[in-house]
Short mmCIF file of C-alpha atoms and ligand atoms in Angstrom, two decimals:
data_model
loop_
_atom_site.label_atom_id
_atom_site.label_comp_id
_atom_site.label_asym_id
_atom_site.label_seq_id
_atom_site.Cartn_x
_atom_site.Cartn_y
_atom_site.Cartn_z
CA UNK A 1 90.04 78.62 14.42
CA UNK A 2 91.30 81.83 15.69
CA UNK A 3 91.02 82.27 19.73
CA UNK A 4 88.46 83.84 20.71
CA UNK A 5 88.71 87.46 23.07
CA UNK A 6 89.15 86.41 26.84
CA UNK A 7 86.00 87.17 28.76
CA UNK A 8 86.75 88.81 31.97
CA UNK A 9 84.80 89.26 35.53
CA UNK A 10 83.00 92.56 35.61
CA UNK A 11 84.76 95.93 36.76
CA UNK A 12 84.80 95.80 40.67
CA UNK A 13 83.69 92.17 41.25
CA UNK A 14 85.61 89.71 42.67
CA UNK A 15 86.41 86.27 42.16
CA UNK A 16 87.36 84.86 45.89
CA UNK A 17 89.61 81.20 45.26
CA UNK A 18 91.67 79.49 47.23
CA UNK A 19 93.54 80.38 49.50
CA UNK A 20 91.97 83.32 49.59
CA UNK A 21 88.74 81.98 50.15
CA UNK A 22 89.76 79.83 53.42
CA UNK A 23 90.08 82.77 54.84
CA UNK A 24 86.35 83.74 53.78
CA UNK A 25 85.17 80.80 55.53
CA UNK A 26 87.07 80.91 58.58
CA UNK A 27 85.53 84.28 59.10
CA UNK A 28 82.27 82.90 58.45
CA UNK A 29 82.85 80.26 61.14
CA UNK A 30 83.90 82.63 63.47
CA UNK A 31 80.70 84.59 62.88
CA UNK A 32 78.21 81.87 62.85
CA UNK A 33 79.73 80.70 66.66
CA UNK A 34 79.51 84.45 67.84
CA UNK A 35 75.71 84.85 66.83
CA UNK A 36 75.24 81.46 68.34
CA UNK A 37 76.27 82.99 71.68
CA UNK A 38 73.82 85.77 71.50
CA UNK A 39 70.95 83.54 70.24
CA UNK A 40 70.62 85.45 66.77
CA UNK A 41 69.47 83.25 63.91
CA UNK A 42 70.36 83.19 60.29
CA UNK A 43 68.07 84.67 57.72
CA UNK A 44 68.80 84.54 53.79
CA UNK A 45 66.58 86.98 51.67
CA UNK A 46 66.76 86.85 47.69
CA UNK A 47 69.19 88.87 45.55
CA UNK A 48 67.14 90.72 44.32
CA UNK A 49 64.22 92.91 45.65
CA UNK A 50 61.63 95.23 43.92
CA UNK A 51 62.91 98.58 43.20
CA UNK A 52 60.61 100.46 45.17
CA UNK A 53 61.61 98.16 48.46
CA UNK A 54 64.86 100.30 48.34
CA UNK A 55 63.44 103.60 47.20
CA UNK A 56 60.90 103.65 49.71
CA UNK A 57 63.47 101.99 52.32
CA UNK A 58 66.33 103.32 51.82
CA UNK A 59 65.12 106.61 51.00
CA UNK A 60 65.17 108.56 47.33
CA UNK A 61 68.10 111.03 48.25
CA UNK A 62 70.17 108.58 49.38
CA UNK A 63 73.48 107.82 47.63
CA UNK A 64 72.47 104.55 46.79
CA UNK A 65 69.37 105.13 45.59
CA UNK A 66 70.46 108.11 43.59
CA UNK A 67 73.08 107.16 41.44
CA UNK A 68 74.19 103.69 43.15
CA UNK A 69 71.96 100.74 42.52
CA UNK A 70 71.92 98.15 39.43
CA UNK A 71 68.14 98.56 38.58
CA UNK A 72 66.62 97.28 35.78
CA UNK A 73 63.04 96.66 33.79
CA UNK A 74 62.04 92.54 33.65
CA UNK A 75 60.74 91.20 30.85
CA UNK A 76 57.26 91.69 30.47
CA UNK A 77 54.55 88.97 31.79
CA UNK A 78 51.80 88.04 29.47
CA UNK A 79 49.68 91.20 30.45
CA UNK A 80 52.18 93.48 29.32
CA UNK A 81 53.53 94.43 32.53
CA UNK A 82 57.09 94.51 33.54
CA UNK A 83 58.92 94.54 37.13
CA UNK A 84 61.06 96.86 38.30
CA UNK A 85 64.01 95.48 40.13
CA UNK A 86 67.12 95.99 41.60
CA UNK A 87 70.53 94.17 42.67
CA UNK A 88 70.00 94.69 46.66
CA UNK A 89 72.82 97.48 47.74
CA UNK A 90 72.57 96.54 51.25
CA UNK A 91 70.44 93.92 53.57
CA UNK A 92 68.17 95.88 55.69
CA UNK A 93 65.30 96.33 53.29
CA UNK A 94 64.80 92.87 52.39
CA UNK A 95 65.07 91.26 55.92
CA UNK A 96 62.49 93.45 57.10
CA UNK A 97 60.46 93.26 54.20
CA UNK A 98 60.44 88.98 55.30
CA UNK A 99 59.99 89.82 58.21
CA UNK A 100 57.18 91.70 58.00
CA UNK A 101 55.80 89.47 55.07
CA UNK A 102 55.88 86.17 56.76
CA UNK A 103 54.82 88.67 59.93
CA UNK A 104 57.56 86.71 62.06
CA UNK A 105 56.91 89.28 65.03
CA UNK A 106 53.88 87.84 65.97
CA UNK A 107 55.03 85.94 69.16
CA UNK A 108 57.61 88.63 69.97
CA UNK A 109 61.03 90.47 69.11
CA UNK A 110 63.29 87.89 66.98
CA UNK A 111 67.14 88.49 66.51
CA UNK A 112 68.52 87.48 62.72
CA UNK A 113 71.70 87.46 61.07
CA UNK A 114 72.69 87.59 57.45
CA UNK A 115 75.44 87.51 55.16
CA UNK A 116 75.77 87.90 51.59
CA UNK A 117 76.56 89.71 48.32
CA UNK A 118 75.69 93.26 48.16
CA UNK A 119 75.57 95.43 44.76
CA UNK A 120 76.54 99.24 44.42
CA UNK A 121 77.79 100.93 41.03
CA UNK A 122 80.43 102.85 43.08
CA UNK A 123 84.23 103.63 41.82
CA UNK A 124 85.95 100.61 42.62
CA UNK A 125 88.98 101.36 44.73
CA UNK A 126 90.49 99.75 47.91
CA UNK A 127 87.94 98.43 50.51
CA UNK A 128 85.34 99.73 47.70
CA UNK A 129 83.89 97.09 45.32
CA UNK A 130 80.68 97.34 42.66
CA UNK A 131 79.96 92.94 44.24
CA UNK A 132 80.92 93.13 48.07
CA UNK A 133 79.69 91.35 50.85
CA UNK A 134 78.14 92.26 54.14
CA UNK A 135 77.75 89.90 57.35
CA UNK A 136 74.65 91.66 59.28
CA UNK A 137 73.16 91.45 62.57
CA UNK A 138 69.19 92.89 63.07
CA UNK A 139 66.86 92.89 66.37
CA UNK A 140 63.26 93.49 65.29
CA UNK A 141 60.34 94.39 68.19
CA UNK A 142 62.33 95.24 70.69
CA UNK A 143 62.49 98.97 71.51
CA UNK A 144 64.80 99.15 74.67
CA UNK A 145 68.55 100.67 74.64
CA UNK A 146 69.71 97.43 75.83
CA UNK A 147 69.10 95.97 72.61
CA UNK A 148 71.03 98.22 71.10
CA UNK A 149 73.76 97.99 73.64
CA UNK A 150 73.12 94.35 72.76
CA UNK A 151 74.11 94.66 69.35
CA UNK A 152 77.37 96.50 70.20
CA UNK A 153 78.66 94.13 72.55
CA UNK A 154 78.15 91.15 69.81
CA UNK A 155 80.03 93.51 66.82
CA UNK A 156 82.78 93.83 69.97
CA UNK A 157 82.77 90.12 70.60
CA UNK A 158 83.35 89.01 66.50
CA UNK A 159 86.36 91.44 67.12
CA UNK A 160 87.17 89.76 69.85
CA UNK A 161 86.98 86.09 68.34
CA UNK A 162 88.69 87.28 65.41
CA UNK A 163 91.86 88.52 67.03
CA UNK A 164 91.08 91.96 65.52
CA UNK A 165 92.31 95.16 68.22
CA UNK A 166 92.95 98.48 65.63
CA UNK A 167 89.23 99.52 65.57
CA UNK A 168 87.11 102.17 67.42
CA UNK A 169 84.06 102.60 68.26
CA UNK A 170 81.90 105.99 67.31
CA UNK A 171 78.51 106.79 68.59
CA UNK A 172 75.46 109.41 68.46
CA UNK A 173 71.59 109.90 68.93
CA UNK A 174 70.28 110.83 65.56
CA UNK A 175 67.30 111.27 67.99
CA UNK A 176 62.94 110.95 66.83
CA UNK A 177 61.62 112.45 63.51
CA UNK A 178 60.38 115.44 65.75
CA UNK A 179 63.85 116.45 66.84
CA UNK A 180 65.03 116.08 63.41
CA UNK A 181 62.73 118.15 62.59
CA UNK A 182 63.91 121.31 64.33
CA UNK A 183 67.57 120.35 64.04
CA UNK A 184 67.11 120.37 60.13
CA UNK A 185 65.54 123.45 59.91
CA UNK A 186 68.35 125.19 62.52
CA UNK A 187 70.49 123.24 59.79
CA UNK A 188 69.49 124.46 56.85
CA UNK A 189 69.64 128.49 58.40
CA UNK A 190 72.85 127.94 59.26
CA UNK A 191 73.75 126.65 55.64
CA UNK A 192 72.25 129.42 54.17
CA UNK A 193 74.01 131.89 55.88
CA UNK A 194 77.26 130.26 54.85
CA UNK A 195 75.89 129.62 51.23
CA UNK A 196 79.13 131.03 49.87
CA UNK A 197 81.26 128.07 51.14
CA UNK A 198 79.02 125.14 50.22
CA UNK A 199 80.18 122.79 47.42
CA UNK A 200 78.16 121.61 44.91
CA UNK A 201 76.74 118.10 46.24
CA UNK A 202 75.83 120.38 49.38
CA UNK A 203 73.87 122.53 47.62
CA UNK A 204 71.81 120.06 45.81
CA UNK A 205 71.66 118.55 49.65
CA UNK A 206 70.52 121.48 51.24
CA UNK A 207 66.85 121.31 51.04
CA UNK A 208 66.46 117.65 50.35
CA UNK A 209 68.66 116.12 52.82
CA UNK A 210 70.95 118.74 55.09
CA UNK A 211 72.31 116.68 57.77
CA UNK A 212 73.93 114.48 54.73
CA UNK A 213 76.02 117.56 54.38
CA UNK A 214 77.73 116.77 57.78
CA UNK A 215 78.86 113.71 56.06
CA UNK A 216 80.81 115.41 53.65
CA UNK A 217 84.15 113.81 52.79
CA UNK A 218 85.41 117.62 51.28
CA UNK A 219 88.21 118.58 53.31
CA UNK A 220 87.32 122.25 51.82
CA UNK A 221 83.98 121.72 53.61
CA UNK A 222 85.10 120.29 57.11
CA UNK A 223 85.51 123.51 59.42
CA UNK A 224 82.07 124.52 58.12
CA UNK A 225 80.39 121.23 58.93
CA UNK A 226 81.88 121.23 62.58
CA UNK A 227 80.67 124.32 63.12
CA UNK A 228 77.11 123.56 62.10
CA UNK A 229 74.08 122.97 64.76
CA UNK A 230 74.83 119.44 66.50
CA UNK A 231 71.76 117.05 66.61
CA UNK A 232 72.92 116.25 70.00
CA UNK A 233 71.82 119.27 71.64
CA UNK A 234 68.28 119.18 70.10
CA UNK A 235 67.42 115.88 71.76
CA UNK A 236 64.31 115.87 74.25
CA UNK A 237 64.40 113.95 77.36
CA UNK A 238 63.34 110.23 76.05
CA UNK A 239 66.10 110.70 73.33
CA UNK A 240 68.63 111.83 75.78
CA UNK A 241 67.88 108.62 78.17
CA UNK A 242 67.89 105.78 75.89
CA UNK A 243 71.16 107.36 74.71
CA UNK A 244 72.23 106.96 78.67
CA UNK A 245 70.91 103.68 79.17
CA UNK A 246 73.03 102.63 75.98
CA UNK A 247 76.43 104.11 77.07
CA UNK A 248 75.86 102.93 80.37
CA UNK A 249 75.71 99.49 79.45
CA UNK A 250 79.26 100.03 77.12
CA UNK A 251 80.83 101.76 80.35
CA UNK A 252 79.94 98.85 82.35
CA UNK A 253 81.79 96.71 79.96
CA UNK A 254 85.09 98.52 79.80
CA UNK A 255 83.98 99.62 75.96
CA UNK A 256 85.31 102.87 74.94
CA UNK A 257 83.61 104.92 72.55
CA UNK A 258 83.87 108.69 71.35
CA UNK A 259 80.66 110.75 70.94
CA UNK A 260 80.54 111.99 67.01
CA UNK A 261 77.44 114.45 66.78
CA UNK A 262 78.20 114.20 62.99
CA UNK A 263 77.87 110.61 62.64
CA UNK A 264 74.54 110.63 60.73
CA UNK A 265 75.05 107.45 58.17
CA UNK A 266 74.36 107.23 54.35
CA UNK A 267 70.51 105.94 54.91
CA UNK A 268 67.71 107.86 55.49
CA UNK A 269 66.45 105.46 57.71
CA UNK A 270 68.02 105.61 61.29
CA UNK A 271 66.77 107.20 64.61
CA UNK A 272 67.71 107.22 67.74
CA UNK A 273 71.42 105.18 68.68
CA UNK A 274 73.83 105.53 65.32
CA UNK A 275 77.53 104.07 65.32
CA UNK A 276 80.30 102.68 63.22
CA UNK A 277 83.70 100.55 63.91
CA UNK A 278 85.80 102.40 62.37
CA UNK A 279 89.44 101.54 61.84
CA UNK A 280 92.82 104.02 60.96
CA UNK A 281 94.59 100.68 59.50
CA UNK A 282 92.58 100.95 55.43
CA UNK A 283 93.40 104.07 54.57
CA UNK A 284 89.95 106.15 53.43
CA UNK A 285 87.78 103.10 53.26
CA UNK A 286 88.02 102.38 57.56
CA UNK A 287 84.57 101.69 58.38
CA UNK A 288 84.36 98.17 58.85
CA UNK A 289 80.91 98.46 60.40
CA UNK A 290 77.95 100.53 60.83
CA UNK A 291 74.43 100.01 62.00
CA UNK A 292 72.31 101.84 64.29
CA UNK A 293 68.15 101.71 65.52
CA UNK A 294 65.82 101.79 62.80
CA UNK A 295 62.59 102.04 64.34
CA UNK A 296 60.20 103.63 61.44
CA UNK A 297 61.60 101.23 58.67
CA UNK A 298 58.97 98.35 58.95
CA UNK A 299 56.14 100.64 58.60
CA UNK A 300 57.35 102.73 55.93
CA UNK A 301 58.03 99.55 53.74
CA UNK A 302 54.36 98.79 54.71
CA UNK A 303 54.55 96.46 57.54
CA UNK A 304 53.35 96.74 61.14
CA UNK A 305 55.21 99.04 63.04
CA UNK A 306 58.01 97.89 65.33
CA UNK A 307 61.03 98.81 66.69
CA UNK A 308 64.20 97.33 65.11
CA UNK A 309 68.14 97.98 65.40
CA UNK A 310 71.05 96.25 63.51
CA UNK A 311 74.69 96.99 62.23
CA UNK A 312 76.50 95.43 58.67
CA UNK A 313 79.80 95.14 58.57
CA UNK A 314 82.09 95.00 55.37
CA UNK A 315 84.01 91.30 54.52
CA UNK A 316 86.35 92.73 52.46
CA UNK A 317 87.29 95.16 54.58
CA UNK A 318 87.16 93.19 57.89
CA UNK A 319 89.36 90.56 56.05
CA UNK A 320 91.57 93.34 54.75
CA UNK A 321 91.85 94.26 58.54
CA UNK A 322 92.64 91.03 59.67
CA UNK A 323 95.64 90.92 56.80
CA UNK A 324 97.04 94.74 57.88
CA UNK A 325 97.32 93.28 61.99
CA UNK A 326 98.74 89.83 60.93
CA UNK A 327 95.88 87.82 62.17
CA UNK A 328 97.01 84.17 61.36
CA UNK A 329 93.80 82.04 59.73
CA UNK A 330 94.72 78.37 59.15
CA UNK A 331 94.79 76.79 55.87
CA UNK A 332 92.68 73.97 55.63
CA UNK A 333 94.99 71.09 54.75
CA UNK A 334 94.08 67.18 54.26
CA UNK A 335 95.05 64.94 56.72
CA UNK A 336 96.56 62.50 54.11
CA UNK A 337 97.26 62.00 50.81
CA UNK A 338 96.86 58.57 48.33
CA UNK A 339 99.69 57.67 46.64
CA UNK A 340 98.52 55.22 44.23
CA UNK A 341 101.27 53.57 41.55
CA UNK A 342 99.22 51.73 39.39
CA UNK A 343 95.25 53.22 37.99
CA UNK A 344 94.11 48.68 38.21
CA UNK A 345 94.07 49.11 42.05
CA UNK A 346 92.19 52.39 42.02
CA UNK A 347 88.65 50.97 42.95
CA UNK A 348 90.11 48.97 45.99
CA UNK A 349 91.91 52.26 46.91
CA UNK A 350 88.95 54.55 46.42
CA UNK A 351 87.15 52.13 48.67
CA UNK A 352 89.72 52.28 51.40
CA UNK A 353 89.66 56.17 50.87
CA UNK A 354 85.93 55.87 51.06
CA UNK A 355 85.99 54.05 54.45
CA UNK A 356 88.68 56.62 55.53
CA UNK A 357 86.55 59.44 55.35
CA UNK A 358 83.49 58.12 56.92
CA UNK A 359 86.33 57.88 59.61
CA UNK A 360 86.39 61.51 59.78
CA UNK A 361 89.81 61.62 57.87
CA UNK A 362 90.36 64.38 55.24
CA UNK A 363 91.80 62.87 52.31
CA UNK A 364 93.60 63.96 48.91
CA UNK A 365 93.35 61.31 46.29
CA UNK A 366 96.01 61.81 43.76
CA UNK A 367 94.53 62.38 39.97
CA UNK A 368 96.99 61.76 37.00
CA UNK A 369 97.60 64.57 34.89
CA UNK A 370 97.98 63.14 32.14
CA UNK A 371 98.05 59.28 30.78
CA UNK A 372 98.11 57.22 34.05
CA UNK A 373 98.82 57.85 37.52
CA UNK A 374 102.15 59.80 36.91
CA UNK A 375 105.62 58.45 38.64
CA UNK A 376 106.07 58.45 42.35
CA UNK A 377 108.79 61.11 42.47
CA UNK A 378 105.74 63.31 40.82
CA UNK A 379 103.15 61.99 42.93
CA UNK A 380 104.99 61.75 46.61
CA UNK A 381 105.98 66.05 45.34
CA UNK A 382 102.25 66.56 45.27
CA UNK A 383 101.44 64.78 48.33
CA UNK A 384 104.17 67.24 49.92
CA UNK A 385 102.70 70.61 48.61
CA UNK A 386 99.66 69.28 50.00
CA UNK A 387 100.31 69.99 53.02
CA UNK A 388 98.96 66.32 54.03
CA UNK A 389 100.58 64.80 57.40
CA UNK A 390 100.70 61.66 56.00
CA UNK A 391 101.10 59.82 52.72
CA UNK A 392 99.11 56.28 51.90
CA UNK A 393 100.77 54.44 49.55
CA UNK A 394 98.92 51.58 48.21
CA UNK A 395 101.85 50.07 45.86
CA UNK A 396 101.54 46.26 44.63
CA UNK A 397 103.49 44.87 47.35
CA UNK A 398 100.93 46.38 50.13
CA UNK A 399 97.93 45.54 48.03
CA UNK A 400 98.72 42.13 47.36
CA UNK A 401 99.43 41.58 51.23
CA UNK A 402 95.61 43.67 51.73
CA UNK A 403 97.59 45.99 53.32
CA UNK A 404 99.26 49.64 52.85
CA UNK A 405 101.68 51.65 54.19
CA UNK A 406 101.13 54.78 56.07
CA UNK A 407 104.33 57.33 55.83
CA UNK A 408 104.65 60.71 58.14
CA UNK A 409 105.28 63.47 56.27
CA UNK A 410 105.24 66.22 58.43
CA UNK A 411 107.29 65.25 61.83
CA UNK A 412 111.13 64.76 59.95
CA UNK A 413 110.67 60.86 61.14
CA UNK A 414 109.34 59.73 57.78
CA UNK A 415 108.47 56.83 60.15
CA UNK A 416 106.30 54.06 57.94
CA UNK A 417 104.07 51.58 59.01
CA UNK A 418 101.92 48.87 57.41
CA UNK A 419 98.21 48.72 58.48
CA UNK A 420 95.19 46.33 57.10
CA UNK A 421 92.60 47.39 54.13
CA UNK A 422 90.11 45.30 55.97
CA UNK A 423 90.51 47.89 59.58
CA UNK A 424 90.40 51.14 58.71
CA UNK A 425 88.45 51.97 61.34
CA UNK A 426 91.68 50.39 63.48
CA UNK A 427 94.20 52.86 62.62
CA UNK A 428 92.22 55.94 60.74
CA UNK A 429 92.55 58.03 64.53
CA UNK A 430 95.96 57.77 64.28
CA UNK A 431 95.90 60.37 60.68
CA UNK A 432 93.50 62.61 61.96
CA UNK A 433 94.60 66.02 63.12
CA UNK A 434 94.63 66.96 66.82
CA UNK A 435 93.96 70.52 66.88
P1 LIG B 501 81.17 104.01 53.07
O1 LIG B 501 80.70 105.50 53.73
O2 LIG B 501 82.24 103.21 53.38
O3 LIG B 501 80.57 104.06 51.67
P2 LIG B 501 78.21 103.31 53.92
O4 LIG B 501 77.90 104.01 54.91
O5 LIG B 501 77.93 103.59 52.85
O6 LIG B 501 80.08 103.29 53.76
P3 LIG B 501 77.09 100.67 54.87
O7 LIG B 501 75.74 100.93 53.66
O8 LIG B 501 76.52 101.19 56.42
O9 LIG B 501 78.37 101.62 54.13
O10 LIG B 501 77.12 99.31 54.81
C1 LIG B 501 78.04 98.92 55.76
C2 LIG B 501 79.72 98.39 55.71
O11 LIG B 501 79.58 97.51 54.33
C3 LIG B 501 80.07 99.20 55.67
O12 LIG B 501 80.85 100.04 57.12
C4 LIG B 501 81.75 98.95 54.66
O13 LIG B 501 82.20 98.20 55.62
C5 LIG B 501 80.92 97.99 53.74
N1 LIG B 501 80.75 98.48 52.58
C6 LIG B 501 79.75 99.74 52.05
N2 LIG B 501 80.03 99.74 51.01
C7 LIG B 501 81.29 98.86 50.05
C8 LIG B 501 81.44 98.62 49.03
N3 LIG B 501 81.28 99.13 48.35
N4 LIG B 501 82.62 97.94 48.81
C9 LIG B 501 82.94 96.86 50.19
N5 LIG B 501 82.23 97.17 51.67
C10 LIG B 501 81.23 97.91 51.19
MG1 LIG B 502 78.84 104.01 50.91
#
């Protein structure tokens, strides 16, 4: 038979395998601790949604909806109808749909978080993938600036829990739709005056989404964008007060930020507060977390209107930043490695290992790679490589006496002692890691 060509993963979609997967789990556990500290609860929504949720929710002329979504038509049902479906490019729209669909706000606001894969058909590069992962926090049903501030404090608490220091916070206010309309008109007028300096992207956006021109990554247009009318100068009294209240909480907590009047975010649904956490350590893909208030999204996707605010962080980028900053992440190792010279002992040995695990000891059992269990020498080599602090030696002598030998592998002593197979609970605690 000729060898079949190897099948590989899809470009821009990564396998997350040991030992790297341990770093993911470590991060997720830190997230769960911090979320619990702020009383945010976990929510899980499907990875696929009706395409309409995103076209309506994120805006027809956003990059994501225009060119980055994985969309397809489902098979026809028996009436000949077929759904238009998309892999989710972000998590907020699905969560908001779920909240509205299940009337979750009937008894007041909810604080939720999610983690999971998202899909965008972008050009894969450092910090930018086609399947990537977000962790998001959303507070729904709360209108006040204190919740905007709480969400920023939540993100800061997470950076601290992870040991990240190389980040800074950028803040802006997008005001309310009415204020944005005024600003939009001023923007269009400004860019029309300088039409000769607009690149193709900007010309396309001029009448659909001029705010996004401010977000241009084209160096040739930076100066033009810098000089554009600032939304922050068009804010009314209420919007300004909201913004000032958020800032007062950050100031009181000693959290430094810069106001970036050009911070607009990639999605259409934001109003009032928007923010990003950025780092200089990751090159061009320096935004590790972004969010803001989206008081009109729930209504826009057909739910009963309710205010909301949230953020999402990019897990791959945060993990890369941890690496760049040299944050040590503990590698999981078993407490003990079971060395088993003779396969005939396996039933009794495995009973003992079960009892040990029930006592909370992490045990890796030696398993043969070919015929039989392999030599003692090769088993001890494996025991060393496993990182375990103890070897459990189930030799014929030991078993005949109803015992096994514990051998210290890591403290340099090589100390050995015999313990009873019948009394696992009597010595199991000795094997457990104390840190
Ligand atoms: P960018 O400007 O980098 O494209 P964005 O504004 O599209 O980011 P959001 O939609 O706000 O990003 O998503 C929140 C976070 O998710 C980003 O700050 C980033 O950390 C991460 N992220 C977004 N797109 C990707 C991707 N394709 N690959 C990896 N991480 C991503
Ligand atoms: Mg993007």
